[in-house]
Each structure stands twice: as C-alpha cells, then as structure tokens.
Short mmCIF file of C-alpha atoms in Angstrom, two decimals:
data_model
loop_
_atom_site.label_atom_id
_atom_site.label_comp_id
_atom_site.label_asym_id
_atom_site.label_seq_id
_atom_site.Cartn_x
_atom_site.Cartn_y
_atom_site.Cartn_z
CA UNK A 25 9.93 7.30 78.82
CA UNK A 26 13.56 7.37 76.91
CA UNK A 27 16.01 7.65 79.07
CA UNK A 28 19.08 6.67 81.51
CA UNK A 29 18.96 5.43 84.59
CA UNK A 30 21.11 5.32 87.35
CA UNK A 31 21.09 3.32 90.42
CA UNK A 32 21.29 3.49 92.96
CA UNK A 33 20.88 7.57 93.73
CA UNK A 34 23.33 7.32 97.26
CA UNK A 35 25.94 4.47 98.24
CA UNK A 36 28.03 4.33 100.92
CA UNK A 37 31.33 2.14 100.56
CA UNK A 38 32.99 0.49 103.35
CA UNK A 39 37.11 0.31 103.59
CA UNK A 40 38.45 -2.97 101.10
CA UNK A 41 34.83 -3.14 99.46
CA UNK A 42 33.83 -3.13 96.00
CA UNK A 43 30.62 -1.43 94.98
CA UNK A 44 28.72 -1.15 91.49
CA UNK A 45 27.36 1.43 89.97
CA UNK A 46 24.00 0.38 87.73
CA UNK A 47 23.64 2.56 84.12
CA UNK A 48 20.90 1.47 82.13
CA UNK A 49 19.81 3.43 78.77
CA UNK A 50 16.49 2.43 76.81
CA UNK A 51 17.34 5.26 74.05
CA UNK A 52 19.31 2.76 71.42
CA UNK A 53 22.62 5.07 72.22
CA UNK A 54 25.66 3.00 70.78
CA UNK A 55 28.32 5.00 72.97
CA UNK A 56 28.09 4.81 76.84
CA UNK A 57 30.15 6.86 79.65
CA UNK A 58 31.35 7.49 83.11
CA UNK A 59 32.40 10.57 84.56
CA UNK A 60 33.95 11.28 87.84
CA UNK A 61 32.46 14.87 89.21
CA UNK A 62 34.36 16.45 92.35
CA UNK A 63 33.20 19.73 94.09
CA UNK A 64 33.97 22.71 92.28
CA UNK A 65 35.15 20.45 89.29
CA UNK A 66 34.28 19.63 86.23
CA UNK A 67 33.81 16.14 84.57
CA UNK A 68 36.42 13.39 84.19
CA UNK A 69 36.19 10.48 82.59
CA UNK A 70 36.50 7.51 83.66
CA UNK A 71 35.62 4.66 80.72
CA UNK A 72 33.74 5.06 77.42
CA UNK A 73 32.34 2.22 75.38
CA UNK A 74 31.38 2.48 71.94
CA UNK A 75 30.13 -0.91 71.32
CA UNK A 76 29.01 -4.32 72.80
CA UNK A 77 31.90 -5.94 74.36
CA UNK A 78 34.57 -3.10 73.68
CA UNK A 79 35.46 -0.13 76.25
CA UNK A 80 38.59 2.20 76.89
CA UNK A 81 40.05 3.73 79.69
CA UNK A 82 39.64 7.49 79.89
CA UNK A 83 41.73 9.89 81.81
CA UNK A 84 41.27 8.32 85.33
CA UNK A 85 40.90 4.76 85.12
CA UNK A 86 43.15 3.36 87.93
CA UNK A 87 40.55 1.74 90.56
CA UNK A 88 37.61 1.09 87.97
CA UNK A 89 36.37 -1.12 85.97
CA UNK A 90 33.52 -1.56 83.73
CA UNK A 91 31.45 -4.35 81.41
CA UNK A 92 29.89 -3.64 78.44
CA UNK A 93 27.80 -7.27 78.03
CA UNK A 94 24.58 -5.64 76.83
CA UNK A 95 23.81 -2.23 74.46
CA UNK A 96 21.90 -0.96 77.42
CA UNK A 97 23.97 -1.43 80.14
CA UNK A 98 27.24 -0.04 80.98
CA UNK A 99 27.61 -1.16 84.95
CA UNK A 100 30.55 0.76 86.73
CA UNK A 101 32.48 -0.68 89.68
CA UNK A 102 34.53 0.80 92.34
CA UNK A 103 36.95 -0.96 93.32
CA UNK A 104 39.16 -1.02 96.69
CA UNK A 105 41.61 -0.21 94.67
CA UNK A 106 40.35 3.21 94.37
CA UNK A 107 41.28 5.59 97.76
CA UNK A 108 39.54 8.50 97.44
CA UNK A 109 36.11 7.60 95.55
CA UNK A 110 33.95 9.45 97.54
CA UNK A 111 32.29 11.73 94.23
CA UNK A 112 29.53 12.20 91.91
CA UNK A 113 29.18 9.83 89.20
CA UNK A 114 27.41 10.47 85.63
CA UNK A 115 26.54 7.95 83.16
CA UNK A 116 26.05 9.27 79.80
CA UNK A 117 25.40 8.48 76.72
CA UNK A 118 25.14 9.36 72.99
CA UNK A 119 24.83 8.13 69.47
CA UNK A 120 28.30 6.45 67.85
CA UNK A 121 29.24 9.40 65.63
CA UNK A 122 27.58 12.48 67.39
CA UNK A 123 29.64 14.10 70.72
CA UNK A 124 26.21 15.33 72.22
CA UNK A 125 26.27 13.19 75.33
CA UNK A 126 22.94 13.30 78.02
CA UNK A 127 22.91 12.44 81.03
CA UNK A 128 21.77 10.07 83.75
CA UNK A 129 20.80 11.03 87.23
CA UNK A 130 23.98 10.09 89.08
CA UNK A 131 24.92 8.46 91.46
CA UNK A 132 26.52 10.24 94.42
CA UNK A 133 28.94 7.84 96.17
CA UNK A 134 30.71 8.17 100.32
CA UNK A 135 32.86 6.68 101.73
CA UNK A 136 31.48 4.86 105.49
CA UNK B 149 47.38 18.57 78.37
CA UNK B 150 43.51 20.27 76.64
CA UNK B 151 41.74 23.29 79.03
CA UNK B 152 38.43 24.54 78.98
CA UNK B 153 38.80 27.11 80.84
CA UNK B 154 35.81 29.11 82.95
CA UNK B 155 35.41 31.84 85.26
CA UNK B 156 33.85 29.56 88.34
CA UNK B 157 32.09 32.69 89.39
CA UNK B 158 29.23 33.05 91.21
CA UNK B 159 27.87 35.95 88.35
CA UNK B 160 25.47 37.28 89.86
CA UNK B 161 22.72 39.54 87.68
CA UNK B 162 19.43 40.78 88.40
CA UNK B 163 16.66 39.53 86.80
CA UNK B 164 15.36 40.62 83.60
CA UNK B 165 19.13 41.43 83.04
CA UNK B 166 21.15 39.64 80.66
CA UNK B 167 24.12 37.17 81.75
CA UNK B 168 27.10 36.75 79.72
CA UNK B 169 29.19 33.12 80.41
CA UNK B 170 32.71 32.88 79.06
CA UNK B 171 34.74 30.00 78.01
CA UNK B 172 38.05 29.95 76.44
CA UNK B 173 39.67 26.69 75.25
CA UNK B 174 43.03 25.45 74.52
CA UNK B 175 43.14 23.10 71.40
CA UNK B 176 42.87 25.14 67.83
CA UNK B 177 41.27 22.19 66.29
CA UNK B 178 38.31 22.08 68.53
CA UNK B 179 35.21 21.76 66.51
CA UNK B 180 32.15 21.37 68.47
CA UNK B 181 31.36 23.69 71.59
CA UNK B 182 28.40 22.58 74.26
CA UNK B 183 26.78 24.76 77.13
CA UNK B 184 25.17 22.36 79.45
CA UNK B 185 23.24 23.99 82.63
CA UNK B 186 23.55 21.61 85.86
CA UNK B 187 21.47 22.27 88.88
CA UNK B 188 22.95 21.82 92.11
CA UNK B 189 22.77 17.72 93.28
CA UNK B 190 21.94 17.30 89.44
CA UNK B 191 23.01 16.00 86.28
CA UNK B 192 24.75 18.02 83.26
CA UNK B 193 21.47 19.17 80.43
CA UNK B 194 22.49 20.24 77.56
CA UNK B 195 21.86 23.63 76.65
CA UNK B 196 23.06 24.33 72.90
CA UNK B 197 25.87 23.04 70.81
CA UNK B 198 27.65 25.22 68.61
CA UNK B 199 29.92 24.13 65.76
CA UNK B 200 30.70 27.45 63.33
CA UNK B 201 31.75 30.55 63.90
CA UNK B 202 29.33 33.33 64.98
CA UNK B 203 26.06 33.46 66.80
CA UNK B 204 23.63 30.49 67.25
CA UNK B 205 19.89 31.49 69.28
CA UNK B 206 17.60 29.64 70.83
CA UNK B 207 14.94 31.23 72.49
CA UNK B 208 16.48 32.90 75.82
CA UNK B 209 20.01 31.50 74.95
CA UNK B 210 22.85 32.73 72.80
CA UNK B 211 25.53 30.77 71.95
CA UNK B 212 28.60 32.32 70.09
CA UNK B 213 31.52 30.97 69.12
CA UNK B 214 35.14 32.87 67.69
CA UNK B 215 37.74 30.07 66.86
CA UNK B 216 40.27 32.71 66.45
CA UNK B 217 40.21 34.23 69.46
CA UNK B 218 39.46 29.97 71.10
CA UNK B 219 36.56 31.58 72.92
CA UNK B 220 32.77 30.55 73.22
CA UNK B 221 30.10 32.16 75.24
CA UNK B 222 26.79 31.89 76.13
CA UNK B 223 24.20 34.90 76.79
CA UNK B 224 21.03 34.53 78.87
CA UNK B 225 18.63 37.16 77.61
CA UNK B 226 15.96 38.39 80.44
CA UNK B 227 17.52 35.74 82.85
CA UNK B 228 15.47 34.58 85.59
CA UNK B 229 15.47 32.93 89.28
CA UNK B 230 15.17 29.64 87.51
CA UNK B 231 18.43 30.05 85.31
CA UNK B 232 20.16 29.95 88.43
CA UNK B 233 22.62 27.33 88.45
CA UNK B 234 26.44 26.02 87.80
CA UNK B 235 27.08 26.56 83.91
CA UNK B 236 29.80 23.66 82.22
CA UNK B 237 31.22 24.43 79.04
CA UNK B 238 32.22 21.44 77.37
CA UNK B 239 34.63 21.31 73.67
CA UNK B 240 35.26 17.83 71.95
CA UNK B 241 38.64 18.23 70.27
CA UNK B 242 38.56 15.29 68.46
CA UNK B 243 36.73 12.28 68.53
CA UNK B 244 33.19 11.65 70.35
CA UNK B 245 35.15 10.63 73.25
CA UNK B 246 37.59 13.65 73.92
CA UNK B 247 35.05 16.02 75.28
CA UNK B 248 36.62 18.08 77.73
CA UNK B 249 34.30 19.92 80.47
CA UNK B 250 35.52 23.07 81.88
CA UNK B 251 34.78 24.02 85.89
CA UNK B 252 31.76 25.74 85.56
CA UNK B 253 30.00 29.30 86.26
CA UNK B 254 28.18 29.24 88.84
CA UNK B 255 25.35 31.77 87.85
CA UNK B 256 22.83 33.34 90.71
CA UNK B 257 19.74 35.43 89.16
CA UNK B 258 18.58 37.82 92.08
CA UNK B 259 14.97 38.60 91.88
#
C-alpha cells in the first residue's frame, strides 16, 4: 500500500534527551513536512523539504532539526533544546508543485 | 502575520440535517482553499480543494469559495454520526509551503 508512515505511534521523552521522530513515504512525493499540532490548535510547521539534501525552517523551528538524506525519509528530532514538546506530530507530504499535502499517522509525543 | 480563521465550535446538527462550516481568511492573494476532516487521535484527510470562485460538489460535500468576501465554506448534505469530527480549513497563500491551517470546527452529528 502507498503511503506514509510514522513511527513510532507514542514516545515519551525524558528531561536533556533527544528523541527522533521516523517519516517514511513510499508514494514518490518530492516535498516532505512536519507539523506541530497542540490541543485545540491547528497545524504549525515545523520544517519542509522539497528535495534530497535541502530543507527550511518553517514557523517554529527553534529545538528541531531534520535530515533529508533519502527521497523517502524525512526523520524529525526533538531536541533538549525544545521545552515544551509534549504535542502531536504530522508528517506530510505532497508532490513538488501541488499544495495538496496527506498525511501520516502521527506521532503523539510526552514528556516523562 | 496570515489567519485562517474558524468558528472552533462544537456545531452540533441532527442527522439527516445539513451542516454548514465557515472559514474566513486573511491574505487577498490566497489561491487554493482545502477542507480536511480529522478524527479525534487522528491525522488531517483531505476532504476537497477548491481553487475558483463558486461552488465545487462532491458527493455529500460542498465546497464554496467567495474571494471577495475571503470566505470558504463547506456544507455536509444529510450529515451523519460518522461525519462527526474536528473540521481544519487550510489556504496556501503562496507557495506549496505557506499553507496555513485554521483551528478547526469541531462538528457533532446527533442521531
């Protein structure tokens, strides 16, 4: 089946640690993204990549970073930088020159 | 600073009835409009996209769209327990990457 994946579906972080976020896409999709959902909000991003080897900050970048080292995979990790991270996060994706984006799973993340 | 802007609800209709979502947006040049339907501890679907003015159906769903007024709405016709979920408007204002998601609607169907 075409899809996204995400992995894994619940992680807990501990204080200081760094956790990764797995997004894997078998539907040839150029453009890959993370968004940041909180209760009763709607999505922010976080990065976008539009090719291999290239990605941009979105609008809330500070304690995340990304790798784009493969077409299909567009890993996200949490840093300690990153206070509050407790949230739900989306991996999406879409073909370079179309804005309809769909959607993995996500990955809902707490703090220990 | 571009809003999508929704009413975060909960609607609440009977069903068979029809629900109307709204969405209004701030950036004139907006020129694709998305409904995506997201059930609770799930991921975003799309819906419909919309990208001219006036009405756009598919099947149960209603999409329409007045870029004068910066509104876009979505109509449920005969809406059942099953449409019962958090409704995200979403308007790219530029670029694949500057999609904006409003709140949501959170829309109950009471049988």
């Amino acid at each position: 089946d075409g899809g996204i994946t995400q992995s894994p579906k619940y992680l807990f972080r501990k204080e200081g640690q760094n956790v990764t976020l797995s997004c894997e896409q078998n539907l040839n999709h150029d453009a890959m993204y993370w968004y940041r959902q909180d209760p009763g909000q709607g999505l922010r991003l976080i990065y976008y990549s539009q090719i291999v080897n290239d990605f941009q900050k979105g609008d809330i970048a500070e304690g995340y970073s990304v790798s784009r080292e493969k077409k299909e995979s567009f890993p996200l990790t949490v840093t300690s930088a990153q206070k509050n991270p407790t949230a739900f996060y989306l991996c999406a994706s879409s073909i370079v020159g179309s804005d309809i984006q769909y959607f993995g799973a996500g990955t809902r993340l707490s703090v220990l | 600073q571009k809003e999508v802007e929704q009413n975060s609800g909960p609607l609440s209709v009977p069903e068979g009835a029809i629900a109307s979502l709204n969405c209004t947006y701030s950036d004139r040049g907006s020129q694709s409009f998305f409904w995506y339907r997201q059930y609770s501890g799930k991921s975003p679907e799309l819906i419909m996209s919309i990208y001219s003015n006036g009405d756009k159906e598919d099947g149960r769903f209603t999409a329409q769209l007045n870029k004068a007024s910066q509104y876009v709405s979505l109509l449920i016709r005969d809406s059942q327990p099953s449409d019962s979920a958090t409704y995200l408007c979403a308007v790219n204002s530029g670029g694949y990457q500057k999609v904006t998601f409003g709140t949501g609607t959170k829309l109950q169907v009471i049988p």
